[in-house]
PDB file of C-alpha atoms in Angstrom:
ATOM      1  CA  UNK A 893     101.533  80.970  33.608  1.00 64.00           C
ATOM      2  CA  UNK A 894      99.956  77.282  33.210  1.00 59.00           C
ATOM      3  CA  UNK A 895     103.665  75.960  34.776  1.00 59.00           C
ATOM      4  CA  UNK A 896     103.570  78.765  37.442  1.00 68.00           C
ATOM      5  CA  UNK A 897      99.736  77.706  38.960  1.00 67.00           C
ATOM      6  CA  UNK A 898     101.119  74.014  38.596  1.00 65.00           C
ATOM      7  CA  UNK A 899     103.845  74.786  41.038  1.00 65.00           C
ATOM      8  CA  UNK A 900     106.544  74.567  38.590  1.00 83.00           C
ATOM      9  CA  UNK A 901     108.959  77.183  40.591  1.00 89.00           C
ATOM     10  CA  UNK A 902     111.276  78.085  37.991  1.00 90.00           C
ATOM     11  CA  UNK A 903     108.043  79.052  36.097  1.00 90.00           C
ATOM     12  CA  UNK A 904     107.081  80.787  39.167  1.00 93.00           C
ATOM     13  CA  UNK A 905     110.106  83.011  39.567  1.00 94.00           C
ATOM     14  CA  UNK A 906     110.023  83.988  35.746  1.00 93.00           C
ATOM     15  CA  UNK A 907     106.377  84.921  35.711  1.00 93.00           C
ATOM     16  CA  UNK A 908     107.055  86.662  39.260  1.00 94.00           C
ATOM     17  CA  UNK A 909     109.849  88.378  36.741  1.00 95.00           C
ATOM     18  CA  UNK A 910     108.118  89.374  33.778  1.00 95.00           C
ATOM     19  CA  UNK A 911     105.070  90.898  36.005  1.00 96.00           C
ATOM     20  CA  UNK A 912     107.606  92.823  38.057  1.00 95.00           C
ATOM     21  CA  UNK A 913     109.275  94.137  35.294  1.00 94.00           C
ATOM     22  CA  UNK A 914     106.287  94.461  32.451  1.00 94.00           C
ATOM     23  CA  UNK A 915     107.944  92.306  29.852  1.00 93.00           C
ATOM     24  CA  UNK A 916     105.186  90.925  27.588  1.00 92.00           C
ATOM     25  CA  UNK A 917     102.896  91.857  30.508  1.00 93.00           C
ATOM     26  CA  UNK A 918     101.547  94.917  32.136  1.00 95.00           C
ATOM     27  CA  UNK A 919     103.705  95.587  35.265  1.00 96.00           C
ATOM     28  CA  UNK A 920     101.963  94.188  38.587  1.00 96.00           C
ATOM     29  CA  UNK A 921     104.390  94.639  41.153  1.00 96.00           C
ATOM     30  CA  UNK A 922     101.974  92.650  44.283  1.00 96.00           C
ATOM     31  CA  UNK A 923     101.247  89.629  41.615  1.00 95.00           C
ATOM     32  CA  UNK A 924     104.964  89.571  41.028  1.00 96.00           C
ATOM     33  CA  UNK A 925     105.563  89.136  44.834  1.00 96.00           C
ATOM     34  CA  UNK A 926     103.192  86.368  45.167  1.00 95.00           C
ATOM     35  CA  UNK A 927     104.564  84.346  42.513  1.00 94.00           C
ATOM     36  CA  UNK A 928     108.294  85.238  43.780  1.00 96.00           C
ATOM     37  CA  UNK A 929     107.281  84.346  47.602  1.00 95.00           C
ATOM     38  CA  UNK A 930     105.369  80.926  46.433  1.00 94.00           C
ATOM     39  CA  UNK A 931     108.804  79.818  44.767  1.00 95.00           C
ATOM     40  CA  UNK A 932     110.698  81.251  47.595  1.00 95.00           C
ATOM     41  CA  UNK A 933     108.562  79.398  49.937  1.00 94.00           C
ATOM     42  CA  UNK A 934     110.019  76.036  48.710  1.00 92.00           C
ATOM     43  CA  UNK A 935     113.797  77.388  48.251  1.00 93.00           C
ATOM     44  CA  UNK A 936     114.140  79.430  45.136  1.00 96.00           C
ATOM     45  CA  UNK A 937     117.244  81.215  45.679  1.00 97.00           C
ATOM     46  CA  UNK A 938     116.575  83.678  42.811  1.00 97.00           C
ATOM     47  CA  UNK A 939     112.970  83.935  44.197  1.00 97.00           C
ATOM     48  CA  UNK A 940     113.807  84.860  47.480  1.00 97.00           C
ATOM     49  CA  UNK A 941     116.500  87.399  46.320  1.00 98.00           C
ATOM     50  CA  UNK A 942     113.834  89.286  43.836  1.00 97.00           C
ATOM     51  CA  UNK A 943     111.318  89.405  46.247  1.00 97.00           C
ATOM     52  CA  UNK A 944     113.836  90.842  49.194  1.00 97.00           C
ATOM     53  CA  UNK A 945     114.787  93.504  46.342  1.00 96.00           C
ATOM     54  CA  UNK A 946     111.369  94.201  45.954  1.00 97.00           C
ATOM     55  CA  UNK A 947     110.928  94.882  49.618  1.00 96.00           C
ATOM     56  CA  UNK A 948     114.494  96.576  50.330  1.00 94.00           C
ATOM     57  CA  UNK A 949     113.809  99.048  47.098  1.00 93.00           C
ATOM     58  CA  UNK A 950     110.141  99.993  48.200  1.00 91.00           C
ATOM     59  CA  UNK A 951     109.047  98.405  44.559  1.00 95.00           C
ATOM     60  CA  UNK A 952     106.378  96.924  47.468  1.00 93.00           C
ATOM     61  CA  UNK A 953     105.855  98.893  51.073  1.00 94.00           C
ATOM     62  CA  UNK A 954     109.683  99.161  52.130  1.00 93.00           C
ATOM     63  CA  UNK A 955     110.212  97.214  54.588  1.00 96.00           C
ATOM     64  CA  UNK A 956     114.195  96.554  55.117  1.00 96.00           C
ATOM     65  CA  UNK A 957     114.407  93.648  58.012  1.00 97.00           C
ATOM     66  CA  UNK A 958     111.898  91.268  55.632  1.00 97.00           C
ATOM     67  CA  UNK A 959     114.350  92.051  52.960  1.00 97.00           C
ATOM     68  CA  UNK A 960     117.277  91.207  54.814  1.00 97.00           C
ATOM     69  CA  UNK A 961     115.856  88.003  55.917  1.00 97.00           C
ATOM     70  CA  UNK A 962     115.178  86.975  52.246  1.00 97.00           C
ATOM     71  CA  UNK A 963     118.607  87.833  51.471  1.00 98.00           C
ATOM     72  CA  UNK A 964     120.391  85.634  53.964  1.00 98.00           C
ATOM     73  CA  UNK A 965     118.098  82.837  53.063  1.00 97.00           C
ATOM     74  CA  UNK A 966     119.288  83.377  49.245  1.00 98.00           C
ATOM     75  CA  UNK A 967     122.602  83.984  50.025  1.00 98.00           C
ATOM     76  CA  UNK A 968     123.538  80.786  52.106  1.00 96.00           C
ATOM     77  CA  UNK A 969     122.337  79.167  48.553  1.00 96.00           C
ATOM     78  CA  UNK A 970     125.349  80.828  47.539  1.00 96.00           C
ATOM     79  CA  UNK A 971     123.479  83.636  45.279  1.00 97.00           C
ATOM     80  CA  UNK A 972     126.358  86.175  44.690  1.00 97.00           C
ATOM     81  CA  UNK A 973     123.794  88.963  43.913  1.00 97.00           C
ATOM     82  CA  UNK A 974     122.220  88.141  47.603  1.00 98.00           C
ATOM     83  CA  UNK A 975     125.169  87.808  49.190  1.00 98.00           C
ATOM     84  CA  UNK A 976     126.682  91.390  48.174  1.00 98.00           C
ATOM     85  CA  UNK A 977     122.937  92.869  49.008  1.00 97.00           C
ATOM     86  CA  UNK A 978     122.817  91.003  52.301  1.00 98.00           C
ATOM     87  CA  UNK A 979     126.879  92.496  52.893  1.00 98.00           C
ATOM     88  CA  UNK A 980     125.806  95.927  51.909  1.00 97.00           C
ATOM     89  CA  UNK A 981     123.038  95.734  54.742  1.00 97.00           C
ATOM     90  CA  UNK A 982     125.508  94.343  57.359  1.00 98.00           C
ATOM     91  CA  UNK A 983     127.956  98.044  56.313  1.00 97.00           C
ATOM     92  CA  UNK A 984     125.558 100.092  57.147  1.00 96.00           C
ATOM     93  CA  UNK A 985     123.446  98.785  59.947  1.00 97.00           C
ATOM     94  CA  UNK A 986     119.615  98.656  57.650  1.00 95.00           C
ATOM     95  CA  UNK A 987     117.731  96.313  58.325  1.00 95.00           C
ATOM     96  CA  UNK A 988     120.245  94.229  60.898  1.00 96.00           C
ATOM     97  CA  UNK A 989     122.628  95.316  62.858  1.00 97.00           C
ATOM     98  CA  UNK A 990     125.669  96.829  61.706  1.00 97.00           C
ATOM     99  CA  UNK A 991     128.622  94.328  61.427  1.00 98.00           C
ATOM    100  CA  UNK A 992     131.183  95.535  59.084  1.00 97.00           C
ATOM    101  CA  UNK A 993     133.529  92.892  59.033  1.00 97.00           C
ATOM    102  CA  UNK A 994     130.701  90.377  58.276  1.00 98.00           C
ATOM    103  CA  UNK A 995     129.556  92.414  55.466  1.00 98.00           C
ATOM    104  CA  UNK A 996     132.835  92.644  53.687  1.00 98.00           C
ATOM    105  CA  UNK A 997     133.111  88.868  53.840  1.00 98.00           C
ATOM    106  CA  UNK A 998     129.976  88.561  52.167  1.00 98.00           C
ATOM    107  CA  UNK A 999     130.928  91.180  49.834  1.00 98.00           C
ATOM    108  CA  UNK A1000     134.171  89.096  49.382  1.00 98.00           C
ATOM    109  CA  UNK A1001     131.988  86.176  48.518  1.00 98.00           C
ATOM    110  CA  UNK A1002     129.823  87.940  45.989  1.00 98.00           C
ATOM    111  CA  UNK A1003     133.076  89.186  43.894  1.00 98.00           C
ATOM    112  CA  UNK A1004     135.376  85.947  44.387  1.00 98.00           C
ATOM    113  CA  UNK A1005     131.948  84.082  42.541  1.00 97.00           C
ATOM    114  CA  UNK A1006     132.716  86.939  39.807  1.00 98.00           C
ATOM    115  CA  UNK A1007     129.902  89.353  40.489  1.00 98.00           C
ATOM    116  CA  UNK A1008     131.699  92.767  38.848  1.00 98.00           C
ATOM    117  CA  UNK A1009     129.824  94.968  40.861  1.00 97.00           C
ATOM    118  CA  UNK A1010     131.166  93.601  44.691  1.00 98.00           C
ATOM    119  CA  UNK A1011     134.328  93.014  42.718  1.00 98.00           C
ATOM    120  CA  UNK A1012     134.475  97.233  41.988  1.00 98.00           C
ATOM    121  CA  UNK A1013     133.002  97.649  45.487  1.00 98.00           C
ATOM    122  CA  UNK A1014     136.071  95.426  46.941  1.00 98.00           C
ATOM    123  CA  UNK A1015     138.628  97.524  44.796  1.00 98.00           C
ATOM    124  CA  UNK A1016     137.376 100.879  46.303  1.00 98.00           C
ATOM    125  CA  UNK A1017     137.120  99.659  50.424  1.00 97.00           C
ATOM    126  CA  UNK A1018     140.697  98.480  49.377  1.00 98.00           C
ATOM    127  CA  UNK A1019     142.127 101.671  47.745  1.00 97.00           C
ATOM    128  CA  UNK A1020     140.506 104.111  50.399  1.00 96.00           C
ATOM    129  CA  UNK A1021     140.783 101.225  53.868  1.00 96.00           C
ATOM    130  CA  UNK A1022     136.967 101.833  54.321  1.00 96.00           C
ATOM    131  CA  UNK A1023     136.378  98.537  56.108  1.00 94.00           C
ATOM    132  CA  UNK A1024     139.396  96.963  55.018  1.00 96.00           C
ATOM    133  CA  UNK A1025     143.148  97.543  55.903  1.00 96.00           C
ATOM    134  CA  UNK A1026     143.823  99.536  52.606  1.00 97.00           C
ATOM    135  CA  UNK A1027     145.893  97.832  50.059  1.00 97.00           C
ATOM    136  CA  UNK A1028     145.890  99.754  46.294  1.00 97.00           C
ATOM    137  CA  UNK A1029     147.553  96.426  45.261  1.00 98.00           C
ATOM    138  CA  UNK A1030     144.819  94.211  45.790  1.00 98.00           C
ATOM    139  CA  UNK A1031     142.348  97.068  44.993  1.00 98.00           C
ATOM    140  CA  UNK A1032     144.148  97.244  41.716  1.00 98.00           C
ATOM    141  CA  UNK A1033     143.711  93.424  41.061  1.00 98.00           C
ATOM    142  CA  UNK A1034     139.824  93.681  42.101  1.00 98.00           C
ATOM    143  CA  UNK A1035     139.941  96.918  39.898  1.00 98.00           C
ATOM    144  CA  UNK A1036     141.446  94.806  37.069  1.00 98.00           C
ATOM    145  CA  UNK A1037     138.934  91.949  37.686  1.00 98.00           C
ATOM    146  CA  UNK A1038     135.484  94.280  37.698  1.00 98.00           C
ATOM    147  CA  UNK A1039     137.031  95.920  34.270  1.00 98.00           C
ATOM    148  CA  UNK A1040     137.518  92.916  32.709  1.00 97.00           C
ATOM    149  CA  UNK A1041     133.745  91.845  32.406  1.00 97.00           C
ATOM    150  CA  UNK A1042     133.114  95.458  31.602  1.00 97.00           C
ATOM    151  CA  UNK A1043     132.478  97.428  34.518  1.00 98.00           C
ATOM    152  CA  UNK A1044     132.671 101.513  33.544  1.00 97.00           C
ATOM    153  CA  UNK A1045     133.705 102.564  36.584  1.00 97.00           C
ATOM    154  CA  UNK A1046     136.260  99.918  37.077  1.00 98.00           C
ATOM    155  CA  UNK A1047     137.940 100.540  33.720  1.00 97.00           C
ATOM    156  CA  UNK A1048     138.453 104.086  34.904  1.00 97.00           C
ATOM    157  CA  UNK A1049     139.810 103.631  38.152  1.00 97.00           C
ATOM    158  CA  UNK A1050     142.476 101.105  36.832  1.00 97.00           C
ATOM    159  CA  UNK A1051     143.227 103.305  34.556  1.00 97.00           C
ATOM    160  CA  UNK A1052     143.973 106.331  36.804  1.00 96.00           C
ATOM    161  CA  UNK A1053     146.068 103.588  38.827  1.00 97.00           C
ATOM    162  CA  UNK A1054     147.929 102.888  35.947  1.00 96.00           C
ATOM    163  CA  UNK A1055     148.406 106.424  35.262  1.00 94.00           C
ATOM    164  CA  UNK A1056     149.610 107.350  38.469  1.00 95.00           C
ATOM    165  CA  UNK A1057     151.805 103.797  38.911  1.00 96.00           C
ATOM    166  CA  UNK A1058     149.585 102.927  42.025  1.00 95.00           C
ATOM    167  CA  UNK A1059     148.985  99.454  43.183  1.00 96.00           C
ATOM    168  CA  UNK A1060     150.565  98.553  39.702  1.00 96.00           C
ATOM    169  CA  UNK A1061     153.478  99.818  37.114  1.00 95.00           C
ATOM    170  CA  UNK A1062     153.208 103.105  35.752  1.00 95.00           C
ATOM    171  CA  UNK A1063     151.980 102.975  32.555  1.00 94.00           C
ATOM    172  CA  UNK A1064     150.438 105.351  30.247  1.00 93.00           C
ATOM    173  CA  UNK A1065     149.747 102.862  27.461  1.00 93.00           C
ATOM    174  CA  UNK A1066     147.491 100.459  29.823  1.00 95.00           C
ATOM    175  CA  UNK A1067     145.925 103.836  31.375  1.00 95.00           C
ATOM    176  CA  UNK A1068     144.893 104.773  28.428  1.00 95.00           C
ATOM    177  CA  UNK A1069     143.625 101.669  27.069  1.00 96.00           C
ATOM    178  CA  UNK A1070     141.305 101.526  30.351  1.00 97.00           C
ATOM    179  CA  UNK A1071     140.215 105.311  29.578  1.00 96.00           C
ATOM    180  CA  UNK A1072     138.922 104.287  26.195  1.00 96.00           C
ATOM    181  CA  UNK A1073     137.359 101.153  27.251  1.00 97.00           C
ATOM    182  CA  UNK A1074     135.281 103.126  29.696  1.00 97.00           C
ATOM    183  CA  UNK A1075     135.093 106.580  27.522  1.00 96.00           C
ATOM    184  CA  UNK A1076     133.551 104.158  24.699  1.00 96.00           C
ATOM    185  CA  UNK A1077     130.514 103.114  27.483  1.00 95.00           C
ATOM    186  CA  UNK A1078     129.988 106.617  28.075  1.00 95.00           C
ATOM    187  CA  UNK A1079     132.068 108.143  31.214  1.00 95.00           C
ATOM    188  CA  UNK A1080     132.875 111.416  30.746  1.00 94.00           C
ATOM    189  CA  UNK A1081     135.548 111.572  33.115  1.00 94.00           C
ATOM    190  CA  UNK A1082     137.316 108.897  30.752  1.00 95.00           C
ATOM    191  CA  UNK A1083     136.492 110.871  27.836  1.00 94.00           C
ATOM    192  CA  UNK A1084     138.050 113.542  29.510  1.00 94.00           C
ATOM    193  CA  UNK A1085     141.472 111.962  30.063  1.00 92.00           C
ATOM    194  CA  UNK A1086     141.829 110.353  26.580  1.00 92.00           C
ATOM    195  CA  UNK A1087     144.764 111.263  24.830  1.00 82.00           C
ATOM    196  CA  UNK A1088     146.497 111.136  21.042  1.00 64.00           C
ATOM    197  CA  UNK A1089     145.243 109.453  18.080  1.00 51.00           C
ATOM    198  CA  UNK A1090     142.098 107.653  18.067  1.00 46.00           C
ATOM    199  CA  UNK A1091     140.290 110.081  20.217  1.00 47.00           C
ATOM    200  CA  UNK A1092     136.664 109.267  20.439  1.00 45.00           C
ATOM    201  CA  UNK A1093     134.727 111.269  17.768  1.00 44.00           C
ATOM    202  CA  UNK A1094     132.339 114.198  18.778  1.00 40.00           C
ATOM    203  CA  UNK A1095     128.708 112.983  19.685  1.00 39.00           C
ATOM    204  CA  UNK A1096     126.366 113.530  16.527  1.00 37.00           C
ATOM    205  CA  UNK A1097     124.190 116.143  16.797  1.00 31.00           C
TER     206      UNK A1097
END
């Protein structure tokens, strides 16, 4: 706290952190704020994104244009979680007005600076053509990229892809091997389409 009141920001945005979140501290979601806004104030990226989160998830009284604008401040710093927020906005018109292709470039920004999540996000606009011309070959490969750092729900679309040979060879081998990886984080619908030896054991009672 002694770095924080000293203006030391990066003190600043991890004390606005742990009081937003309660870690070591009891949770005080308006001291959080202040702490995140005086970093943001002088540039904080991070700063600016938590406290735009704060305000876009009503954690503070909702207000979605104050978030946006917090966003686009932390996202021209190149903040990948900021820009896939701010792109989300653009979709669906809160907060700014609507402007789908902008928001799939910032999407598209987010997941090419590895962010899983807009990488998953890019796979499904791709599969289904929601805001994109739909290609299941490049929604594979963004598919393949989200599952690779872990994402669940990647792992089990790529690995109904596989299984149906769509957007990439047929292969019931690498569908399966995606089924597990996401049946051993816990989706049942990947549980559900495991096959032959090796199958997960039952939960303990």
């Amino acid at each position: 706290q002694k770095g924080a009141e000293m203006g030391h920001v990066e003190a600043q945005n991890c004390l606005g952190t742990m009081l937003r979140n309660g870690l070591g501290v009891e949770i005080q979601k308006e001291e959080a704020a202040r702490w995140f806004e005086k970093a943001g104030e002088v540039g904080h990226a991070e700063a600016q994104f938590n406290l735009g989160e704060m305000l876009w998830d009503a954690e503070l009284p909702q207000d979605l244009e104050a978030g946006v604008q917090l966003f686009q401040k932390a996202a021209q710093a190149d903040l990948h979680a900021a820009q896939f927020k701010l792109g989300l906005a653009l979709r669906r018109g809160l907060g700014v007005e609507m402007d789908v292709p902008r928001g799939m470039e910032y999407i598209e920004k987010a997941a090419n600076q590895g962010l899983a999540e807009a990488q998953y996000f890019m796979g499904t606009c791709l599969f289904s053509g929601d805001g994109l011309r739909r290609d299941v070959t490049k929604s594979a490969a963004w598919f393949r990229k989200a599952a690779e750092q872990g994402d669940v729900m990647a792992q089990y679309s790529l690995g109904v892809m596989h299984e149906l040979g769509e957007g990439v060879p047929q292969s019931d081998s690498q569908a399966q091997h995606w089924f597990r990886a996401a049946a051993a984080q816990g989706s049942l619908e990947a549980q559900a389409r495991v096959r032959g030896p090796g199958l997960l054991p039952p939960p303990s009672a």
